[in-house]
């Protein structure tokens, strides 16, 4: 680190946002992550397969243009495997349904509706991720007394998916859904931590079942490659009750939001009240990627820096940053702003090459996959960022 000049300039609301800071706490209220779980859909789509089907769609569309009686030609540009890898670092993604996405006449997953008596798809993948997390934490589901399903897209309005998961697992207490887009998991862990510290719950499951392919516009060249499906789960409990082998204490959590239209999805229950908008592109994921990149990178680096400054932890004491997995260039830049040099793969591990952007699951997948080498006392940061805008940063220490 070359010193003060290379540190990120404070974002205008950092580091002076006093409301954002936690009050010092006593050890007796310390809260740990005692287990994590990951569900990976069995089907994958490579960039080559995705571009091939997109380009077939473009070819068919362009052939259709300009015929007699049609409007002036609106020709579409083909996508490219090289662009995707270079602009994003993504090489493939896992999906719940490959066939529907790759059908050039459809370009949308086909996931049949299930009867109400059957577990919903989203609850099903949530339960799978939760089972792995419980196993790692050495707990049975009946020992869980709160379930938070925290993700970008919920399958239905109500009843809450979290309550369905609670019933399927056989856990007690209460359950609710929450959505802070890509930051849902870190905001969820902080909500769970607050619940444990206040005594509202003793052991909380925070689950992020992200079926992002349902809200991705596979006809949009700018974004058709961005997302993938996955589910993660995190067990949060009091350090006092934890019997897991390698828990991570959550030392500090910082949450930040600032309204932006640069990542938006207008799908919602009022769509039917204006028929003219039904089926329009803005009822799926839309973003101004360049602006997101430019605005979010400095804000994330500044938030982490402010957090570390407040806690008087030098950045050199951070062994690893498990960053949100949206874009490789974005993560490299955030790490460079903080470290004053390139980060190694150990310092800022990458999973988006394999999973693409799995929204809120991304930073948790990185944490799930890349923490076994941590020794007692090692520090790391789990940080997510995305639509809202929203940023959530958790400082964790291996116990
Ligand atoms: N193939 C070939 N060329 C392409 C393609 C393509 N597929 N797409 C665009 N191009 C072209 C463009 O036309 C442009 O050409 P020209 O220069 O001639 O105009 C050129 O490539 C460059 O285009 P861009 O400027 O758009 O490319 P970038 O280098 O900016 O890369 C990215 C685009 C990858 C989208 C990048 O901007 C990015 O990743 N930005 C950050 C995005 C991000 O982090 N988003 C996070 C939001 S996700 C979130 O919060 C969760 C929301 C909820 C999820 C819901 C699930 C669906």
Tab-separated table of C-alpha atoms and ligand atoms in Angstrom:
chain	number	residue	atom	x	y	z
A	1	UNK	CA	0.000	0.000	0.000
A	2	UNK	CA	1.520	3.309	-1.070
A	3	UNK	CA	-0.128	5.244	1.745
A	4	UNK	CA	-2.689	7.971	2.189
A	5	UNK	CA	-2.918	9.219	-1.419
A	6	UNK	CA	-3.868	5.814	-2.793
A	7	UNK	CA	-6.781	5.430	-0.375
A	8	UNK	CA	-10.242	5.879	-1.876
A	9	UNK	CA	-11.728	9.340	-1.547
A	10	UNK	CA	-14.568	9.262	0.949
A	11	UNK	CA	-17.964	8.974	-0.709
A	12	UNK	CA	-19.996	12.038	0.193
A	13	UNK	CA	-21.905	10.195	2.911
A	14	UNK	CA	-18.881	8.346	4.272
A	15	UNK	CA	-17.270	8.213	6.675
A	16	UNK	CA	-19.383	10.832	8.452
A	17	UNK	CA	-22.629	8.916	8.612
A	18	UNK	CA	-22.855	8.471	12.362
A	19	UNK	CA	-26.134	6.546	12.098
A	20	UNK	CA	-24.315	3.917	10.134
A	21	UNK	CA	-21.887	3.083	12.911
A	22	UNK	CA	-22.436	0.396	15.472
A	23	UNK	CA	-22.166	1.043	19.178
A	24	UNK	CA	-19.400	-0.995	20.842
A	25	UNK	CA	-20.742	-4.278	22.198
A	26	UNK	CA	-19.804	-6.699	24.908
A	27	UNK	CA	-18.451	-10.161	24.065
A	28	UNK	CA	-21.453	-11.833	25.663
A	29	UNK	CA	-23.571	-10.676	22.701
A	30	UNK	CA	-21.157	-11.827	20.021
A	31	UNK	CA	-22.780	-13.503	17.047
A	32	UNK	CA	-21.257	-15.997	14.638
A	33	UNK	CA	-21.839	-17.511	11.233
A	34	UNK	CA	-21.719	-21.191	12.146
A	35	UNK	CA	-22.468	-22.736	8.743
A	36	UNK	CA	-23.060	-22.015	5.072
A	37	UNK	CA	-24.708	-24.044	2.312
A	38	UNK	CA	-24.870	-23.841	-1.468
A	39	UNK	CA	-27.333	-25.259	-3.971
A	40	UNK	CA	-26.017	-25.336	-7.538
A	41	UNK	CA	-28.524	-26.188	-10.304
A	42	UNK	CA	-27.394	-29.257	-12.256
A	43	UNK	CA	-27.597	-27.555	-15.677
A	44	UNK	CA	-24.979	-25.113	-16.992
A	45	UNK	CA	-24.829	-22.835	-20.042
A	46	UNK	CA	-21.462	-21.798	-21.510
A	47	UNK	CA	-20.959	-18.411	-23.163
A	48	UNK	CA	-20.631	-20.249	-26.474
A	49	UNK	CA	-24.050	-21.930	-26.122
A	50	UNK	CA	-25.704	-18.712	-24.957
A	51	UNK	CA	-24.271	-16.603	-27.784
A	52	UNK	CA	-25.117	-19.273	-30.359
A	53	UNK	CA	-28.824	-19.292	-29.447
A	54	UNK	CA	-28.947	-15.468	-29.092
A	55	UNK	CA	-27.363	-15.052	-32.528
A	56	UNK	CA	-29.856	-17.485	-34.090
A	57	UNK	CA	-32.629	-15.340	-32.623
A	58	UNK	CA	-30.963	-12.184	-34.055
A	59	UNK	CA	-30.561	-13.791	-37.471
A	60	UNK	CA	-34.218	-14.859	-37.587
A	61	UNK	CA	-35.351	-11.424	-36.362
A	62	UNK	CA	-33.251	-9.567	-38.956
A	63	UNK	CA	-34.488	-11.828	-41.791
A	64	UNK	CA	-38.030	-10.898	-40.784
A	65	UNK	CA	-37.356	-7.165	-41.027
A	66	UNK	CA	-38.031	-5.034	-44.050
A	67	UNK	CA	-40.576	-7.315	-45.666
A	68	UNK	CA	-43.573	-5.836	-47.382
A	69	UNK	CA	-46.028	-4.159	-45.054
A	70	UNK	CA	-43.589	-4.101	-42.108
A	71	UNK	CA	-42.219	-1.030	-40.333
A	72	UNK	CA	-38.730	0.299	-41.244
A	73	UNK	CA	-36.039	-2.269	-40.434
A	74	UNK	CA	-34.844	-2.439	-36.839
A	75	UNK	CA	-31.852	-4.720	-37.132
A	76	UNK	CA	-30.307	-6.330	-34.071
A	77	UNK	CA	-26.553	-6.795	-33.475
A	78	UNK	CA	-25.135	-10.238	-32.668
A	79	UNK	CA	-23.544	-11.013	-29.300
A	80	UNK	CA	-19.964	-12.199	-28.880
A	81	UNK	CA	-18.237	-14.732	-26.602
A	82	UNK	CA	-15.068	-12.606	-26.546
A	83	UNK	CA	-16.960	-9.479	-25.443
A	84	UNK	CA	-18.684	-11.297	-22.604
A	85	UNK	CA	-15.480	-12.772	-21.177
A	86	UNK	CA	-13.593	-9.471	-21.514
A	87	UNK	CA	-16.324	-7.125	-20.227
A	88	UNK	CA	-17.491	-9.306	-17.338
A	89	UNK	CA	-15.151	-12.243	-16.627
A	90	UNK	CA	-18.123	-14.621	-16.917
A	91	UNK	CA	-17.533	-17.931	-18.742
A	92	UNK	CA	-20.636	-19.917	-17.859
A	93	UNK	CA	-23.680	-19.907	-15.554
A	94	UNK	CA	-25.865	-22.531	-13.840
A	95	UNK	CA	-29.594	-22.369	-14.529
A	96	UNK	CA	-32.778	-24.043	-13.358
A	97	UNK	CA	-33.858	-24.652	-16.971
A	98	UNK	CA	-31.342	-24.707	-19.815
A	99	UNK	CA	-33.592	-25.838	-22.644
A	100	UNK	CA	-36.071	-22.947	-22.533
A	101	UNK	CA	-33.304	-20.348	-22.285
A	102	UNK	CA	-31.416	-21.784	-25.253
A	103	UNK	CA	-34.469	-22.184	-27.504
A	104	UNK	CA	-34.042	-19.212	-29.920
A	105	UNK	CA	-37.822	-19.024	-30.321
A	106	UNK	CA	-38.292	-18.697	-26.563
A	107	UNK	CA	-35.134	-17.360	-24.825
A	108	UNK	CA	-36.743	-17.772	-21.416
A	109	UNK	CA	-36.602	-20.605	-18.865
A	110	UNK	CA	-39.539	-23.010	-18.854
A	111	UNK	CA	-40.419	-23.800	-15.246
A	112	UNK	CA	-43.893	-25.351	-15.010
A	113	UNK	CA	-46.207	-24.014	-12.311
A	114	UNK	CA	-46.731	-26.412	-9.438
A	115	UNK	CA	-49.946	-27.099	-7.538
A	116	UNK	CA	-50.225	-25.241	-4.210
A	117	UNK	CA	-49.883	-28.536	-2.336
A	118	UNK	CA	-46.384	-29.063	-3.768
A	119	UNK	CA	-43.239	-27.274	-2.541
A	120	UNK	CA	-42.536	-24.279	-4.803
A	121	UNK	CA	-39.338	-24.296	-6.892
A	122	UNK	CA	-37.847	-21.417	-4.945
A	123	UNK	CA	-38.596	-23.026	-1.570
A	124	UNK	CA	-37.165	-26.306	-2.854
A	125	UNK	CA	-33.747	-24.867	-3.734
A	126	UNK	CA	-33.807	-22.829	-0.501
A	127	UNK	CA	-34.311	-26.026	1.521
A	128	UNK	CA	-31.396	-27.697	-0.273
A	129	UNK	CA	-29.030	-24.819	0.546
A	130	UNK	CA	-30.342	-24.683	4.127
A	131	UNK	CA	-29.734	-28.400	4.649
A	132	UNK	CA	-26.035	-27.961	3.819
A	133	UNK	CA	-25.707	-24.946	6.129
A	134	UNK	CA	-27.386	-26.758	9.028
A	135	UNK	CA	-25.105	-29.739	8.573
A	136	UNK	CA	-22.037	-27.506	8.694
A	137	UNK	CA	-23.354	-25.762	11.816
A	138	UNK	CA	-24.086	-29.137	13.465
A	139	UNK	CA	-27.747	-28.239	13.975
A	140	UNK	CA	-31.133	-29.778	13.178
A	141	UNK	CA	-33.825	-27.642	11.603
A	142	UNK	CA	-35.916	-27.783	14.788
A	143	UNK	CA	-33.195	-25.758	16.546
A	144	UNK	CA	-33.749	-22.840	14.143
A	145	UNK	CA	-36.225	-20.247	15.379
A	146	UNK	CA	-36.168	-17.735	12.514
A	147	UNK	CA	-35.937	-18.110	8.729
A	148	UNK	CA	-35.240	-15.097	6.530
A	149	UNK	CA	-35.506	-15.595	2.763
A	150	UNK	CA	-33.459	-12.679	1.438
A	151	UNK	CA	-33.199	-12.372	-2.342
A	152	UNK	CA	-33.844	-10.231	-5.440
A	153	UNK	CA	-36.923	-11.958	-6.821
A	154	UNK	CA	-39.688	-13.746	-4.976
A	155	UNK	CA	-41.799	-16.329	-6.699
A	156	UNK	CA	-45.112	-14.932	-5.487
A	157	UNK	CA	-46.585	-12.158	-3.383
A	158	UNK	CA	-47.733	-14.323	-0.473
A	159	UNK	CA	-47.620	-16.415	1.624
A	160	UNK	CA	-43.954	-15.596	2.237
A	161	UNK	CA	-41.569	-18.121	0.688
A	162	UNK	CA	-39.698	-18.054	4.027
A	163	UNK	CA	-42.781	-19.432	5.821
A	164	UNK	CA	-43.037	-22.231	3.263
A	165	UNK	CA	-39.358	-23.020	3.859
A	166	UNK	CA	-39.874	-22.902	7.640
A	167	UNK	CA	-42.657	-25.484	7.291
A	168	UNK	CA	-40.683	-27.691	4.890
A	169	UNK	CA	-37.669	-27.702	7.216
A	170	UNK	CA	-39.748	-28.134	10.382
A	171	UNK	CA	-38.150	-25.192	12.144
A	172	UNK	CA	-39.923	-23.091	14.761
A	173	UNK	CA	-40.322	-19.408	15.587
A	174	UNK	CA	-41.067	-17.041	12.733
A	175	UNK	CA	-40.100	-16.419	9.107
A	176	UNK	CA	-40.215	-13.563	6.637
A	177	UNK	CA	-39.052	-12.538	3.157
A	178	UNK	CA	-36.941	-9.498	2.396
A	179	UNK	CA	-35.494	-7.940	-0.728
A	180	UNK	CA	-32.549	-5.583	-1.094
A	181	UNK	CA	-31.571	-6.947	-4.551
A	182	UNK	CA	-27.911	-8.034	-4.685
A	183	UNK	CA	-27.352	-6.926	-1.078
A	184	UNK	CA	-30.157	-9.091	0.306
A	185	UNK	CA	-27.862	-11.693	1.902
A	186	UNK	CA	-25.600	-9.265	3.784
A	187	UNK	CA	-28.600	-7.185	4.900
A	188	UNK	CA	-30.239	-10.479	5.917
A	189	UNK	CA	-27.220	-11.576	7.973
A	190	UNK	CA	-27.205	-8.180	9.704
A	191	UNK	CA	-30.961	-8.516	10.449
A	192	UNK	CA	-30.309	-12.022	11.811
A	193	UNK	CA	-27.436	-10.758	13.919
A	194	UNK	CA	-29.627	-7.989	15.338
A	195	UNK	CA	-32.340	-10.565	16.123
A	196	UNK	CA	-29.879	-12.792	17.981
A	197	UNK	CA	-28.324	-9.872	19.855
A	198	UNK	CA	-31.698	-8.519	20.919
A	199	UNK	CA	-32.995	-11.951	21.889
A	200	UNK	CA	-35.796	-12.058	19.275
A	201	UNK	CA	-34.311	-15.298	17.978
A	202	UNK	CA	-31.496	-17.633	18.952
A	203	UNK	CA	-30.562	-19.295	15.698
A	204	UNK	CA	-31.451	-17.808	12.317
A	205	UNK	CA	-31.235	-19.172	8.787
A	206	UNK	CA	-30.672	-16.541	6.094
A	207	UNK	CA	-31.402	-18.092	2.701
A	208	UNK	CA	-30.919	-16.542	-0.740
A	209	UNK	CA	-32.592	-18.635	-3.455
A	210	UNK	CA	-31.816	-16.640	-6.596
A	211	UNK	CA	-33.621	-17.755	-9.761
A	212	UNK	CA	-32.286	-14.739	-11.666
A	213	UNK	CA	-32.980	-16.379	-15.049
A	214	UNK	CA	-36.688	-15.709	-14.439
A	215	UNK	CA	-36.149	-11.950	-14.599
A	216	UNK	CA	-33.329	-11.748	-17.131
A	217	UNK	CA	-34.096	-10.494	-20.637
A	218	UNK	CA	-32.321	-13.080	-22.800
A	219	UNK	CA	-33.177	-10.973	-25.892
A	220	UNK	CA	-31.124	-8.026	-24.655
A	221	UNK	CA	-27.579	-8.138	-26.010
A	222	UNK	CA	-26.270	-5.808	-23.280
A	223	UNK	CA	-27.332	-8.031	-20.401
A	224	UNK	CA	-28.316	-11.521	-21.647
A	225	UNK	CA	-25.075	-13.020	-20.303
A	226	UNK	CA	-24.990	-11.412	-16.863
A	227	UNK	CA	-26.929	-13.677	-14.482
A	228	UNK	CA	-27.052	-17.257	-13.221
A	229	UNK	CA	-29.150	-19.233	-10.719
A	230	UNK	CA	-28.040	-20.559	-7.291
A	231	UNK	CA	-29.158	-20.648	-3.673
A	232	UNK	CA	-27.098	-20.016	-0.546
A	233	UNK	CA	-27.865	-20.340	3.152
A	234	UNK	CA	-26.135	-18.967	6.248
A	235	UNK	CA	-26.708	-20.007	9.872
A	236	UNK	CA	-26.376	-17.082	12.293
A	237	UNK	CA	-26.351	-17.766	16.042
A	238	UNK	CA	-24.945	-16.634	19.361
A	239	UNK	CA	-21.287	-17.515	19.955
A	240	UNK	CA	-22.439	-18.912	23.285
A	241	UNK	CA	-24.603	-21.647	21.739
A	242	UNK	CA	-22.385	-22.429	18.752
A	243	UNK	CA	-20.837	-25.895	18.574
A	244	UNK	CA	-19.591	-25.689	14.966
A	245	UNK	CA	-15.940	-26.422	14.233
A	246	UNK	CA	-14.941	-23.228	12.472
A	247	UNK	CA	-17.381	-20.391	13.108
A	248	UNK	CA	-16.807	-16.816	11.960
A	249	UNK	CA	-17.742	-14.054	14.371
A	250	UNK	CA	-19.481	-11.098	12.726
A	251	UNK	CA	-17.596	-8.179	14.299
A	252	UNK	CA	-19.288	-5.334	12.455
A	253	UNK	CA	-21.949	-4.729	9.816
A	254	UNK	CA	-22.404	-1.600	7.679
A	255	UNK	CA	-25.444	-1.078	5.512
A	256	UNK	CA	-25.887	1.724	3.003
A	257	UNK	CA	-28.582	2.606	0.464
A	258	UNK	CA	-29.024	5.466	-1.982
A	259	UNK	CA	-31.822	5.618	-4.536
A	260	UNK	CA	-30.849	5.068	-8.172
A	261	UNK	CA	-32.749	4.176	-11.346
A	262	UNK	CA	-29.638	2.710	-12.964
A	263	UNK	CA	-30.618	-0.857	-12.029
A	264	UNK	CA	-34.359	-1.333	-12.163
A	265	UNK	CA	-37.143	-3.845	-12.727
A	266	UNK	CA	-40.712	-2.538	-12.949
A	267	UNK	CA	-42.379	-5.945	-12.637
A	268	UNK	CA	-45.048	-5.801	-9.966
A	269	UNK	CA	-48.598	-6.342	-8.854
A	270	UNK	CA	-49.847	-3.068	-10.351
A	271	UNK	CA	-48.726	-4.021	-13.884
A	272	UNK	CA	-52.225	-5.365	-14.607
A	273	UNK	CA	-53.669	-1.934	-13.831
A	274	UNK	CA	-52.049	-0.561	-17.003
A	275	UNK	CA	-52.301	-3.149	-19.774
A	276	UNK	CA	-50.115	-1.069	-22.117
A	277	UNK	CA	-47.005	-1.968	-20.105
A	278	UNK	CA	-47.533	-5.725	-19.906
A	279	UNK	CA	-44.674	-7.570	-21.609
A	280	UNK	CA	-42.534	-4.421	-21.997
A	281	UNK	CA	-38.767	-4.748	-21.496
A	282	UNK	CA	-38.808	-2.683	-18.288
A	283	UNK	CA	-40.754	-5.480	-16.564
A	284	UNK	CA	-37.473	-7.420	-16.589
A	285	UNK	CA	-33.984	-6.500	-15.349
A	286	UNK	CA	-32.678	-3.291	-16.970
A	287	UNK	CA	-29.457	-1.492	-16.136
A	288	UNK	CA	-27.170	1.274	-17.235
A	289	UNK	CA	-24.086	-0.900	-16.698
A	290	UNK	CA	-21.459	1.779	-17.310
A	291	UNK	CA	-23.021	4.172	-14.792
A	292	UNK	CA	-23.433	1.402	-12.227
A	293	UNK	CA	-19.781	0.542	-12.635
A	294	UNK	CA	-18.626	4.158	-12.255
A	295	UNK	CA	-20.856	5.049	-9.309
A	296	UNK	CA	-20.789	1.854	-7.278
A	297	UNK	CA	-17.040	1.046	-7.345
A	298	UNK	CA	-15.916	4.199	-5.433
A	299	UNK	CA	-18.861	3.959	-3.022
A	300	UNK	CA	-18.021	0.348	-2.100
A	301	UNK	CA	-14.319	1.064	-1.628
A	302	UNK	CA	-15.128	4.137	0.491
A	303	UNK	CA	-17.632	2.266	2.654
A	304	UNK	CA	-15.184	-0.550	3.411
A	305	UNK	CA	-12.387	1.951	4.067
A	306	UNK	CA	-14.603	3.980	6.436
A	307	UNK	CA	-15.652	0.808	8.238
A	308	UNK	CA	-12.035	-0.270	8.754
A	309	UNK	CA	-10.978	3.243	9.803
A	310	UNK	CA	-13.748	3.407	12.401
A	311	UNK	CA	-12.725	0.054	13.825
A	312	UNK	CA	-9.040	0.965	13.602
A	313	UNK	CA	-8.321	-2.118	11.539
A	314	UNK	CA	-5.629	-1.541	8.885
A	315	UNK	CA	-6.523	-2.908	5.453
A	316	UNK	CA	-3.317	-4.968	5.602
A	317	UNK	CA	-4.955	-6.964	8.446
A	318	UNK	CA	-7.711	-8.152	6.093
A	319	UNK	CA	-6.808	-11.565	4.701
A	320	UNK	CA	-9.667	-11.819	2.214
A	321	UNK	CA	-12.535	-9.888	0.645
A	322	UNK	CA	-15.478	-12.008	-0.450
A	323	UNK	CA	-16.976	-9.447	-2.809
A	324	UNK	CA	-20.301	-9.443	-4.655
A	325	UNK	CA	-19.802	-11.332	-7.896
A	326	UNK	CA	-21.171	-9.132	-10.687
A	327	UNK	CA	-18.184	-8.183	-12.755
A	328	UNK	CA	-14.504	-9.164	-12.541
A	329	UNK	CA	-13.179	-5.742	-13.578
A	330	UNK	CA	-15.364	-4.093	-10.954
A	331	UNK	CA	-14.012	-6.337	-8.178
A	332	UNK	CA	-10.413	-5.860	-9.266
A	333	UNK	CA	-10.874	-2.097	-9.182
A	334	UNK	CA	-12.498	-2.102	-5.717
A	335	UNK	CA	-9.674	-4.262	-4.331
A	336	UNK	CA	-7.047	-2.059	-6.014
A	337	UNK	CA	-8.576	1.090	-4.521
A	338	UNK	CA	-8.399	-0.446	-1.055
A	339	UNK	CA	-5.029	-2.180	-1.251
A	340	UNK	CA	-3.228	0.321	-3.480
A	341	UNK	CA	-2.162	-2.607	-5.701
A	342	UNK	CA	-3.648	-5.581	-7.559
A	343	UNK	CA	-5.341	-8.130	-5.314
A	344	UNK	CA	-4.337	-11.785	-5.610
A	345	UNK	CA	-6.917	-14.535	-6.203
A	346	UNK	CA	-6.548	-15.438	-2.508
A	347	UNK	CA	-7.296	-11.864	-1.411
A	348	UNK	CA	-10.357	-11.395	-3.639
A	349	UNK	CA	-11.568	-14.812	-4.812
A	350	UNK	CA	-13.614	-15.089	-8.027
A	351	UNK	CA	-16.574	-17.394	-8.558
A	352	UNK	CA	-18.427	-15.368	-11.200
A	353	UNK	CA	-16.451	-17.049	-13.998
A	354	UNK	CA	-18.325	-20.259	-13.133
A	355	UNK	CA	-21.620	-18.929	-11.672
A	356	UNK	CA	-22.050	-15.499	-13.365
A	357	UNK	CA	-23.895	-12.916	-11.234
A	358	UNK	CA	-26.138	-14.844	-8.843
A	359	UNK	CA	-27.295	-11.588	-7.253
A	360	UNK	CA	-27.303	-11.808	-3.440
A	361	UNK	CA	-25.890	-15.354	-3.438
A	362	UNK	CA	-22.568	-14.292	-5.031
A	363	UNK	CA	-20.542	-13.018	-2.070
A	364	UNK	CA	-21.849	-15.900	0.063
A	365	UNK	CA	-20.802	-18.475	-2.575
A	366	UNK	CA	-17.313	-16.916	-2.508
A	367	UNK	CA	-17.300	-17.118	1.324
A	368	UNK	CA	-18.646	-20.691	1.258
A	369	UNK	CA	-15.999	-21.882	-1.181
A	370	UNK	CA	-12.973	-19.906	-0.014
A	371	UNK	CA	-12.540	-19.849	3.758
A	372	UNK	CA	-11.204	-23.286	4.744
A	373	UNK	CA	-7.631	-21.966	4.973
A	374	UNK	CA	-8.528	-19.344	7.635
A	375	UNK	CA	-6.750	-19.726	10.983
A	376	UNK	CA	-8.171	-18.526	14.293
A	377	UNK	CA	-8.061	-14.704	14.422
A	378	UNK	CA	-7.900	-14.165	10.635
A	379	UNK	CA	-10.093	-11.299	9.414
A	380	UNK	CA	-12.159	-10.972	6.242
A	381	UNK	CA	-14.843	-8.805	4.656
A	382	UNK	CA	-18.042	-10.083	3.042
A	383	UNK	CA	-19.358	-7.251	0.867
A	384	UNK	CA	-22.294	-7.076	-1.512
A	385	UNK	CA	-23.536	-4.224	-3.704
A	386	UNK	CA	-26.187	-3.685	-6.323
A	387	UNK	CA	-29.606	-2.310	-7.107
A	388	UNK	CA	-31.040	0.329	-4.811
A	389	UNK	CA	-28.193	1.301	-4.813
A	390	UNK	CA	-27.364	-0.874	-1.824
A	391	UNK	CA	-24.114	-1.895	-0.143
A	392	UNK	CA	-23.709	-4.289	2.790
A	393	UNK	CA	-20.327	-4.983	4.379
A	394	UNK	CA	-19.638	-7.482	7.176
A	395	UNK	CA	-16.310	-7.698	8.986
A	396	UNK	CA	-15.798	-11.297	10.132
A	397	UNK	CA	-13.135	-13.076	12.205
A	398	UNK	CA	-12.460	-16.808	12.275
A	399	UNK	CA	-12.905	-17.911	15.903
B	1	LIG	N1	-21.675	-8.705	-27.480
B	1	LIG	C1	-20.875	-7.871	-28.180
B	1	LIG	N2	-20.822	-6.541	-27.991
B	1	LIG	C2	-21.609	-6.034	-27.021
B	1	LIG	C3	-22.474	-6.835	-26.244
B	1	LIG	C4	-22.485	-8.229	-26.501
B	1	LIG	N3	-23.259	-9.073	-25.801
B	1	LIG	N4	-23.129	-6.047	-25.370
B	1	LIG	C5	-22.706	-4.788	-25.584
B	1	LIG	N5	-21.798	-4.769	-26.603
B	1	LIG	C6	-21.096	-3.609	-27.167
B	1	LIG	C7	-21.876	-2.317	-26.973
B	1	LIG	O1	-22.799	-2.143	-28.008
B	1	LIG	C8	-20.762	-1.279	-27.000
B	1	LIG	O2	-20.428	-1.001	-28.349
B	1	LIG	P1	-19.988	0.507	-28.795
B	1	LIG	O3	-18.750	0.795	-28.003
B	1	LIG	O4	-19.780	0.375	-30.254
B	1	LIG	O5	-21.140	1.381	-28.379
B	1	LIG	C9	-19.563	-2.015	-26.374
B	1	LIG	O6	-19.863	-3.417	-26.489
B	1	LIG	C10	-19.351	-1.650	-24.928
B	1	LIG	O7	-20.633	-1.751	-24.205
B	1	LIG	P2	-20.813	-1.340	-22.721
B	1	LIG	O8	-20.289	0.033	-22.531
B	1	LIG	O9	-22.218	-1.631	-22.298
B	1	LIG	O10	-19.850	-2.436	-22.044
B	1	LIG	P3	-19.137	-2.414	-20.640
B	1	LIG	O11	-17.683	-2.552	-20.883
B	1	LIG	O12	-19.621	-1.317	-19.765
B	1	LIG	O13	-19.649	-3.785	-20.005
B	1	LIG	C11	-21.273	-4.612	-18.409
B	1	LIG	C12	-21.031	-4.011	-19.790
B	1	LIG	C13	-20.598	-5.971	-18.364
B	1	LIG	C14	-22.735	-4.756	-18.198
B	1	LIG	C15	-20.636	-3.708	-17.323
B	1	LIG	O14	-21.025	-2.376	-17.528
B	1	LIG	C16	-21.015	-4.083	-15.913
B	1	LIG	O15	-20.897	-5.221	-15.492
B	1	LIG	N6	-21.456	-3.114	-15.101
B	1	LIG	C17	-21.780	-3.319	-13.700
B	1	LIG	C18	-23.003	-4.107	-13.600
B	1	LIG	C19	-23.351	-4.501	-12.205
B	1	LIG	O16	-22.587	-4.669	-11.309
B	1	LIG	N7	-24.587	-4.707	-12.001
B	1	LIG	C20	-25.037	-5.168	-10.734
B	1	LIG	C21	-26.430	-5.110	-10.784
B	1	LIG	S1	-27.199	-6.562	-10.444
B	1	LIG	C22	-28.151	-6.355	-9.022
B	1	LIG	O17	-28.013	-5.479	-8.246
B	1	LIG	C23	-29.226	-7.347	-8.808
B	1	LIG	C24	-30.477	-6.913	-9.435
B	1	LIG	C25	-31.493	-7.974	-9.316
B	1	LIG	C26	-31.209	-9.190	-10.128
B	1	LIG	C27	-32.358	-9.648	-10.872
B	1	LIG	C28	-32.110	-10.875	-11.724
B	1	LIG	C29	-32.286	-10.779	-13.157
